[in-house]
Short mmCIF file of N, CA, C and O in Angstrom, two decimals:
data_model
loop_
_atom_site.label_atom_id
_atom_site.label_comp_id
_atom_site.label_asym_id
_atom_site.label_seq_id
_atom_site.Cartn_x
_atom_site.Cartn_y
_atom_site.Cartn_z
N MET A 65 2.01 40.18 -6.67
CA MET A 65 0.62 39.93 -6.52
C MET A 65 0.26 38.43 -6.89
O MET A 65 -0.21 37.37 -6.40
N ILE A 66 1.15 37.92 -7.99
CA ILE A 66 1.15 36.61 -8.30
C ILE A 66 1.28 35.98 -7.59
O ILE A 66 0.65 34.31 -7.73
N ALA A 67 2.72 36.03 -7.02
CA ALA A 67 2.82 35.15 -6.19
C ALA A 67 1.94 34.81 -4.78
O ALA A 67 1.59 33.99 -4.26
N SER A 68 1.41 35.91 -4.53
CA SER A 68 0.78 35.51 -3.51
C SER A 68 -0.44 34.72 -3.85
O SER A 68 -1.68 34.35 -3.06
N LEU A 69 -1.40 34.84 -4.85
CA LEU A 69 -2.39 34.36 -5.65
C LEU A 69 -1.88 32.66 -5.65
O LEU A 69 -2.78 32.13 -5.47
N LEU A 70 -0.54 32.61 -6.48
CA LEU A 70 -0.30 30.90 -5.76
C LEU A 70 -0.41 30.42 -4.55
O LEU A 70 -0.68 29.32 -4.71
N ILE A 71 0.19 30.92 -4.03
CA ILE A 71 0.15 30.86 -2.42
C ILE A 71 -0.99 30.46 -1.97
O ILE A 71 -1.29 29.58 -1.18
N MET A 72 -1.84 31.54 -2.23
CA MET A 72 -3.42 31.26 -1.79
C MET A 72 -3.53 29.85 -2.31
O MET A 72 -4.62 29.36 -2.07
N PHE A 73 -3.74 29.98 -3.92
CA PHE A 73 -4.19 28.89 -4.20
C PHE A 73 -3.79 27.41 -3.74
O PHE A 73 -4.66 26.37 -3.61
N VAL A 74 -2.15 27.06 -3.77
CA VAL A 74 -1.68 25.99 -3.38
C VAL A 74 -2.47 25.84 -1.64
O VAL A 74 -2.45 24.61 -1.62
N GLY A 75 -2.57 26.35 -1.05
CA GLY A 75 -2.63 26.14 0.40
C GLY A 75 -4.51 25.87 0.54
O GLY A 75 -5.21 25.14 1.15
N CYS A 76 -5.50 26.58 -0.33
CA CYS A 76 -6.56 26.11 -0.68
C CYS A 76 -7.03 24.48 -0.96
O CYS A 76 -7.74 24.17 -0.86
N SER A 77 -6.08 24.46 -2.22
CA SER A 77 -6.43 23.14 -2.69
C SER A 77 -6.06 22.21 -2.10
O SER A 77 -5.95 21.26 -2.76
N ASN A 78 -5.26 22.29 -1.05
CA ASN A 78 -4.79 21.15 -0.45
C ASN A 78 -6.43 20.26 0.44
O ASN A 78 -5.88 20.40 1.08
N THR A 79 -6.82 19.69 -0.41
CA THR A 79 -8.28 19.31 0.43
C THR A 79 -8.00 17.76 1.09
O THR A 79 -8.87 17.13 1.21
N ASP A 80 -7.07 17.12 0.10
CA ASP A 80 -6.43 15.63 0.48
C ASP A 80 -6.29 15.23 1.49
O ASP A 80 -5.66 14.28 2.00
N SER A 81 -5.87 16.39 2.88
CA SER A 81 -5.00 16.05 4.03
C SER A 81 -6.17 15.09 4.77
O SER A 81 -5.69 14.20 5.54
N ASN A 82 -7.59 15.40 4.59
CA ASN A 82 -8.36 14.89 5.36
C ASN A 82 -8.09 13.57 5.02
O ASN A 82 -8.51 12.50 5.69
N ASP A 83 -8.34 13.25 3.58
CA ASP A 83 -8.28 11.64 3.10
C ASP A 83 -7.04 10.83 3.58
O ASP A 83 -7.20 9.53 3.61
N THR A 84 -5.81 11.70 3.26
CA THR A 84 -4.90 11.10 4.04
C THR A 84 -4.73 10.61 5.27
O THR A 84 -4.57 9.47 5.50
N LYS A 85 -5.47 11.63 6.16
CA LYS A 85 -5.65 10.91 7.84
C LYS A 85 -6.50 10.00 7.80
O LYS A 85 -6.50 9.03 8.59
N LYS A 86 -7.58 9.91 6.99
CA LYS A 86 -8.76 8.77 7.25
C LYS A 86 -7.95 7.76 6.77
O LYS A 86 -7.78 6.49 7.73
N GLY A 87 -7.07 7.63 5.43
CA GLY A 87 -6.39 6.28 5.48
C GLY A 87 -5.29 5.96 6.62
O GLY A 87 -5.26 4.70 6.62
N TYR A 88 -4.57 6.55 7.15
CA TYR A 88 -3.81 6.28 8.17
C TYR A 88 -4.96 5.73 9.37
O TYR A 88 -4.42 4.98 9.75
N ASP A 89 -5.93 6.40 9.67
CA ASP A 89 -6.97 5.79 10.75
C ASP A 89 -7.23 4.29 10.34
O ASP A 89 -7.09 3.29 11.42
N ASP A 90 -7.80 4.32 9.22
CA ASP A 90 -7.91 2.99 8.58
C ASP A 90 -6.91 1.62 8.83
O ASP A 90 -6.92 0.55 8.93
N LYS A 91 -5.70 2.25 8.31
CA LYS A 91 -4.63 1.21 8.65
C LYS A 91 -4.08 0.83 10.19
O LYS A 91 -3.76 0.22 10.07
N VAL A 92 -4.17 2.34 10.91
CA VAL A 92 -4.07 1.83 12.53
C VAL A 92 -5.05 0.78 12.79
O VAL A 92 -4.88 -0.38 13.58
N ALA A 93 -6.15 0.79 12.23
CA ALA A 93 -7.61 -0.04 12.59
C ALA A 93 -7.20 -1.57 12.18
O ALA A 93 -7.40 -2.38 12.75
N ASN A 94 -6.45 -1.66 11.25
CA ASN A 94 -6.28 -3.04 10.72
C ASN A 94 -4.76 -3.31 10.62
O ASN A 94 -4.22 -4.14 10.14
N SER A 95 -4.01 -2.54 11.80
CA SER A 95 -2.37 -2.91 11.17
C SER A 95 -1.83 -3.81 12.50
O SER A 95 -2.57 -4.00 13.61
N ALA A 96 -0.96 -4.57 12.16
CA ALA A 96 -0.46 -5.68 13.11
C ALA A 96 0.09 -5.22 14.19
O ALA A 96 0.85 -5.61 14.65
N GLU A 97 0.62 -3.55 14.21
CA GLU A 97 0.78 -2.75 15.15
C GLU A 97 0.50 -3.00 16.02
O GLU A 97 0.87 -2.92 17.60
N ILE A 98 -0.95 -3.36 16.69
CA ILE A 98 -2.02 -3.17 17.80
C ILE A 98 -1.54 -4.74 18.01
O ILE A 98 -2.01 -5.75 17.71
N THR A 99 -0.92 -4.84 19.26
CA THR A 99 -0.62 -6.37 19.65
C THR A 99 -1.04 -6.64 20.84
O THR A 99 -1.64 -8.01 21.15
N GLY A 100 -1.92 -5.85 21.64
CA GLY A 100 -2.40 -6.14 22.92
C GLY A 100 -3.10 -4.92 22.98
O GLY A 100 -3.40 -4.25 22.65
N PRO A 101 -3.97 -5.17 24.32
CA PRO A 101 -4.72 -4.34 24.94
C PRO A 101 -3.70 -3.00 25.47
O PRO A 101 -2.66 -3.51 25.99
N GLY A 102 -4.28 -2.03 25.56
CA GLY A 102 -3.41 -0.75 26.10
C GLY A 102 -3.98 -0.49 27.35
O GLY A 102 -2.92 0.26 27.71
N VAL A 103 -5.54 -0.86 27.71
CA VAL A 103 -5.51 -0.18 29.14
C VAL A 103 -6.91 -0.89 29.58
O VAL A 103 -7.45 -1.70 28.41
N GLU A 104 -6.99 -1.27 30.73
CA GLU A 104 -7.75 -2.25 31.10
C GLU A 104 -8.70 -1.92 32.38
O GLU A 104 -8.07 -0.84 33.06
N GLY A 105 -10.05 -1.73 32.57
CA GLY A 105 -10.50 -1.23 33.67
C GLY A 105 -11.92 -1.49 33.87
O GLY A 105 -12.36 -2.90 33.03
N TYR A 106 -12.94 -0.84 34.60
CA TYR A 106 -14.21 -1.08 34.67
C TYR A 106 -15.14 -0.33 33.63
O TYR A 106 -14.75 1.15 33.99
N VAL A 107 -15.99 -0.76 33.16
CA VAL A 107 -16.99 0.16 32.54
C VAL A 107 -17.92 1.17 33.56
O VAL A 107 -18.41 0.58 34.52
N LYS A 108 -17.71 2.17 33.38
CA LYS A 108 -18.62 3.02 34.50
C LYS A 108 -19.77 3.67 34.08
O LYS A 108 -20.80 3.64 35.24
N LYS A 109 -19.90 4.09 32.68
CA LYS A 109 -21.43 4.67 32.34
C LYS A 109 -20.96 4.78 30.84
O LYS A 109 -20.05 4.80 30.34
N GLN A 110 -22.39 4.24 29.80
CA GLN A 110 -22.25 4.67 28.71
C GLN A 110 -22.35 5.97 28.35
O GLN A 110 -23.21 6.45 28.88
N THR A 111 -21.92 6.80 27.38
CA THR A 111 -22.12 8.07 27.03
C THR A 111 -23.17 8.18 25.79
O THR A 111 -23.57 7.04 24.98
N SER A 112 -23.42 9.57 25.03
CA SER A 112 -24.52 9.40 24.53
C SER A 112 -23.75 9.68 23.06
O SER A 112 -24.52 9.82 22.14
N ASN A 113 -22.63 9.82 23.02
CA ASN A 113 -21.71 10.21 22.09
C ASN A 113 -20.56 8.88 21.59
O ASN A 113 -19.61 9.06 21.34
N ARG A 114 -21.43 7.67 21.07
CA ARG A 114 -20.64 6.53 20.78
C ARG A 114 -19.57 6.55 21.56
O ARG A 114 -18.46 5.95 21.12
N GLY A 115 -19.74 5.90 22.87
CA GLY A 115 -18.33 5.69 23.45
C GLY A 115 -18.94 5.72 25.09
O GLY A 115 -20.08 4.96 25.45
N PHE A 116 -17.73 5.22 26.19
CA PHE A 116 -18.46 4.75 27.75
C PHE A 116 -17.00 5.54 28.50
O PHE A 116 -16.00 6.05 28.01
N LEU A 117 -17.33 5.74 29.85
CA LEU A 117 -16.53 6.08 30.60
C LEU A 117 -15.80 4.84 30.83
O LEU A 117 -16.30 3.76 31.47
N LEU A 118 -14.64 4.72 30.97
CA LEU A 118 -13.74 3.52 31.86
C LEU A 118 -13.09 3.62 33.04
O LEU A 118 -12.35 5.07 33.02
N GLU A 119 -13.43 3.02 33.97
CA GLU A 119 -12.40 3.49 35.12
C GLU A 119 -11.36 2.39 34.98
O GLU A 119 -11.52 1.51 35.26
N VAL A 120 -10.33 3.22 35.20
CA VAL A 120 -9.12 2.64 34.55
C VAL A 120 -8.44 2.01 36.11
O VAL A 120 -8.25 2.70 36.94
N THR A 121 -8.03 0.64 35.80
CA THR A 121 -7.40 -0.01 37.02
C THR A 121 -5.87 0.90 37.04
O THR A 121 -5.46 1.56 36.34
N LYS A 122 -5.68 0.48 38.35
CA LYS A 122 -4.50 1.24 39.09
C LYS A 122 -3.21 0.80 37.87
O LYS A 122 -2.49 1.72 37.53
N ASP A 123 -3.26 -0.48 37.55
CA ASP A 123 -1.85 -0.65 36.84
C ASP A 123 -1.68 -0.11 35.37
O ASP A 123 -0.54 -0.25 34.83
N HIS A 124 -3.13 0.41 34.87
CA HIS A 124 -3.31 0.63 33.53
C HIS A 124 -3.27 2.52 33.59
O HIS A 124 -3.81 3.24 32.57
N GLN A 125 -3.19 3.23 34.74
CA GLN A 125 -3.02 4.34 34.84
C GLN A 125 -2.40 5.38 33.99
O GLN A 125 -0.90 4.67 33.79
N MET A 126 -2.84 6.31 33.34
CA MET A 126 -2.17 6.80 31.79
C MET A 126 -1.44 8.39 32.46
O MET A 126 -0.49 9.23 32.19
N PHE A 127 -2.70 8.79 33.37
CA PHE A 127 -2.46 10.07 33.93
C PHE A 127 -2.54 10.57 35.47
O PHE A 127 -3.33 9.39 35.71
N ASP A 128 -2.04 11.60 35.82
CA ASP A 128 -2.48 11.86 37.28
C ASP A 128 -3.59 12.24 37.51
O ASP A 128 -3.86 12.61 38.95
N THR A 129 -4.01 12.85 36.38
CA THR A 129 -5.41 13.39 36.42
C THR A 129 -6.84 12.63 37.36
O THR A 129 -7.81 13.42 37.72
N GLY A 130 -6.83 11.40 37.23
CA GLY A 130 -7.82 10.64 37.94
C GLY A 130 -7.97 9.56 37.18
O GLY A 130 -7.17 9.23 36.53
N THR A 131 -8.75 8.42 37.03
CA THR A 131 -9.07 6.85 37.01
C THR A 131 -9.86 7.06 35.43
O THR A 131 -10.27 5.90 34.94
N LEU A 132 -10.57 7.90 35.30
CA LEU A 132 -11.47 8.09 34.08
C LEU A 132 -11.24 8.39 32.79
O LEU A 132 -10.21 9.24 32.38
N ILE A 133 -11.48 7.52 31.56
CA ILE A 133 -10.88 8.10 30.59
C ILE A 133 -12.42 7.71 29.47
O ILE A 133 -12.90 6.66 29.89
N HIS A 134 -12.27 8.78 28.77
CA HIS A 134 -13.60 8.47 27.78
C HIS A 134 -13.03 7.22 26.52
O HIS A 134 -11.98 7.73 26.11
N VAL A 135 -13.74 6.62 26.38
CA VAL A 135 -13.50 5.49 24.82
C VAL A 135 -14.42 5.42 24.15
O VAL A 135 -15.70 5.40 24.18
N GLY A 136 -14.26 6.49 22.74
CA GLY A 136 -14.67 6.45 21.65
C GLY A 136 -14.60 5.29 20.76
O GLY A 136 -13.67 4.91 20.82
N VAL A 137 -15.58 5.07 20.19
CA VAL A 137 -15.70 4.18 19.35
C VAL A 137 -16.34 4.39 17.69
O VAL A 137 -17.14 5.38 17.84
N ASP A 138 -16.04 4.04 16.55
CA ASP A 138 -16.38 4.60 15.57
C ASP A 138 -17.99 3.68 14.97
O ASP A 138 -18.88 3.94 14.04
N GLU A 139 -18.09 2.22 15.50
CA GLU A 139 -19.36 1.67 15.46
C GLU A 139 -19.51 1.15 16.82
O GLU A 139 -19.36 0.58 17.70
N GLU A 140 -21.14 1.78 16.72
CA GLU A 140 -21.84 1.44 17.80
C GLU A 140 -22.12 0.03 17.87
O GLU A 140 -22.39 -0.27 19.46
N THR A 141 -21.78 -0.81 17.09
CA THR A 141 -22.25 -2.00 17.88
C THR A 141 -21.37 -2.46 18.79
O THR A 141 -21.12 -3.51 19.17
N MET A 142 -20.20 -1.86 18.97
CA MET A 142 -18.94 -2.43 19.60
C MET A 142 -19.40 -2.14 21.28
O MET A 142 -19.00 -2.90 22.30
N LEU A 143 -20.76 -1.45 21.18
CA LEU A 143 -21.15 -0.89 22.99
C LEU A 143 -22.09 -2.07 22.99
O LEU A 143 -22.80 -2.04 24.42
N ASP A 144 -22.86 -2.77 21.86
CA ASP A 144 -23.83 -3.60 22.68
C ASP A 144 -23.74 -4.37 23.48
O ASP A 144 -24.92 -4.82 24.40
N GLU A 145 -22.92 -5.22 23.73
CA GLU A 145 -22.82 -6.25 24.98
C GLU A 145 -22.08 -5.52 26.34
O GLU A 145 -21.90 -6.15 27.08
N LEU A 146 -21.50 -4.15 26.15
CA LEU A 146 -21.09 -3.21 27.22
C LEU A 146 -21.81 -3.11 28.44
O LEU A 146 -23.35 -2.82 28.25
N GLU A 147 -21.83 -3.49 29.68
CA GLU A 147 -22.92 -3.15 30.75
C GLU A 147 -22.07 -2.45 31.94
O GLU A 147 -20.84 -2.87 31.98
N VAL A 148 -22.46 -1.60 32.51
CA VAL A 148 -22.03 -0.89 33.55
C VAL A 148 -21.57 -1.97 34.54
O VAL A 148 -22.09 -3.03 34.92
N GLY A 149 -19.92 -1.62 35.34
CA GLY A 149 -19.26 -2.72 36.32
C GLY A 149 -18.48 -3.60 35.12
O GLY A 149 -17.95 -4.35 35.83
N GLN A 150 -18.52 -3.99 33.78
CA GLN A 150 -17.74 -5.22 33.65
C GLN A 150 -16.44 -4.68 33.52
O GLN A 150 -15.95 -3.49 33.17
N ASN A 151 -15.37 -5.55 33.73
CA ASN A 151 -13.98 -5.69 33.25
C ASN A 151 -13.96 -5.70 32.01
O ASN A 151 -14.31 -6.62 31.47
N VAL A 152 -12.86 -4.87 31.36
CA VAL A 152 -12.95 -5.07 29.86
C VAL A 152 -11.49 -4.63 29.39
O VAL A 152 -11.05 -3.51 30.06
N SER A 153 -10.94 -4.85 28.73
CA SER A 153 -9.42 -4.78 27.77
C SER A 153 -9.65 -3.67 26.90
O SER A 153 -10.81 -4.08 26.01
N VAL A 154 -9.56 -2.68 26.33
CA VAL A 154 -9.63 -2.22 25.13
C VAL A 154 -8.44 -1.45 24.56
O VAL A 154 -7.31 -1.13 25.11
N TRP A 155 -8.38 -2.15 23.20
CA TRP A 155 -7.07 -1.68 22.47
C TRP A 155 -7.38 -0.36 21.66
O TRP A 155 -8.34 -0.24 21.41
N TYR A 156 -6.64 0.45 21.62
CA TYR A 156 -6.98 1.79 21.20
C TYR A 156 -5.94 2.19 20.16
O TYR A 156 -4.72 1.73 20.22
N GLY A 157 -5.86 3.22 19.08
CA GLY A 157 -5.30 4.16 18.26
C GLY A 157 -5.26 5.22 18.24
O GLY A 157 -6.23 5.98 18.65
N GLY A 158 -4.30 5.85 17.51
CA GLY A 158 -4.29 7.22 17.59
C GLY A 158 -3.77 7.75 18.96
O GLY A 158 -3.33 7.69 19.35
N PRO A 159 -4.35 9.68 18.58
CA PRO A 159 -3.91 10.41 19.72
C PRO A 159 -4.37 10.03 21.27
O PRO A 159 -5.61 9.82 21.12
N ILE A 160 -3.93 10.23 22.16
CA ILE A 160 -4.70 10.52 23.33
C ILE A 160 -4.97 11.93 23.51
O ILE A 160 -4.19 12.73 23.95
N LEU A 161 -6.45 12.32 23.61
CA LEU A 161 -6.68 13.53 24.02
C LEU A 161 -6.58 13.88 25.47
O LEU A 161 -7.17 13.31 26.10
N GLU A 162 -5.84 14.81 25.66
CA GLU A 162 -5.64 15.16 27.07
C GLU A 162 -7.14 16.16 27.68
O GLU A 162 -6.49 17.10 28.42
N SER A 163 -8.07 16.02 27.57
CA SER A 163 -9.17 16.64 28.31
C SER A 163 -9.76 16.11 29.56
O SER A 163 -8.42 15.31 29.98
N ASP A 164 -10.57 16.35 29.90
CA ASP A 164 -10.93 16.03 31.16
C ASP A 164 -12.44 15.54 30.78
O ASP A 164 -13.49 15.90 31.09
N PRO A 165 -12.65 14.09 30.98
CA PRO A 165 -11.58 13.09 30.97
C PRO A 165 -10.64 12.74 29.86
O PRO A 165 -10.97 13.25 28.65
N PRO A 166 -9.48 12.40 29.80
CA PRO A 166 -8.64 12.08 28.58
C PRO A 166 -9.40 11.14 27.50
O PRO A 166 -10.58 10.24 28.15
N LYS A 167 -9.34 11.00 26.44
CA LYS A 167 -10.07 10.71 25.72
C LYS A 167 -9.14 9.57 24.58
O LYS A 167 -8.19 10.32 24.23
N ILE A 168 -9.77 8.57 24.01
CA ILE A 168 -8.99 7.49 23.35
C ILE A 168 -10.12 6.93 22.45
O ILE A 168 -11.27 7.12 22.60
N LYS A 169 -9.48 6.52 21.00
CA LYS A 169 -9.96 5.75 20.11
C LYS A 169 -10.43 4.14 20.39
O LYS A 169 -9.00 4.06 20.09
N GLY A 170 -11.26 3.61 20.59
CA GLY A 170 -11.35 2.34 20.73
C GLY A 170 -11.36 1.57 19.74
O GLY A 170 -12.18 1.83 18.84
N LEU A 171 -10.43 0.40 19.57
CA LEU A 171 -10.30 -0.40 18.07
C LEU A 171 -10.62 -1.54 18.55
O LEU A 171 -11.56 -2.18 17.37
N LYS A 172 -10.69 -2.08 19.74
CA LYS A 172 -11.02 -3.72 20.13
C LYS A 172 -11.52 -3.39 21.32
O LYS A 172 -10.90 -2.78 22.26
N ILE A 173 -12.43 -3.95 21.91
CA ILE A 173 -12.85 -4.06 23.30
C ILE A 173 -13.22 -5.66 23.62
O ILE A 173 -13.80 -6.06 22.86
N GLU A 174 -12.85 -6.32 24.31
CA GLU A 174 -12.60 -7.45 25.09
C GLU A 174 -13.38 -7.41 26.59
O GLU A 174 -12.62 -6.94 27.40
N ILE A 175 -14.39 -8.15 26.52
CA ILE A 175 -15.11 -7.82 28.43
C ILE A 175 -14.20 -9.27 28.41
O ILE A 175 -14.34 -10.38 27.98
N LYS A 176 -13.58 -9.22 29.82
CA LYS A 176 -13.17 -9.77 30.76
C LYS A 176 -13.87 -10.81 31.52
O LYS A 176 -14.99 -10.49 32.01
N ASP A 177 -13.19 -11.73 31.77
CA ASP A 177 -14.50 -12.72 33.19
C ASP A 177 -14.44 -12.21 34.04
O ASP A 177 -13.32 -12.16 34.75
N SER A 178 -15.41 -12.16 34.46
CA SER A 178 -15.79 -11.87 35.96
C SER A 178 -15.31 -12.35 37.24
O SER A 178 -14.72 -12.18 38.26
N GLU A 179 -14.82 -13.74 36.67
CA GLU A 179 -14.04 -15.17 37.61
C GLU A 179 -12.57 -14.49 37.93
O GLU A 179 -12.47 -14.88 38.83
N ASN A 180 -12.35 -13.44 37.07
CA ASN A 180 -10.73 -13.44 37.07
C ASN A 180 -10.49 -12.56 38.05
O ASN A 180 -10.84 -11.68 38.28
#
């Protein structure tokens, strides 16, 4: 009985896992590991959950399921200058969620010149 109580106590008291994960996210966002854009495409539409749908160019396709990827951001100000149809490069970090459409966490968004 004491052993099972100790196991429950240790399992329930491990609340710092979210803090560790948050620290990892901060490290990725500020890390020199991110050296260039991971995906490029055109803004299809902005979404209501701090993000936008990106229609990925053929050179940057990640999945066979389609050309759309949802890019979510932590700061809504990153979306202020985005307009539908703009060509953008997106640096991202963390896992790629294989939902429909796939989801990534955008760390930096660069609007490309339309003349290119």
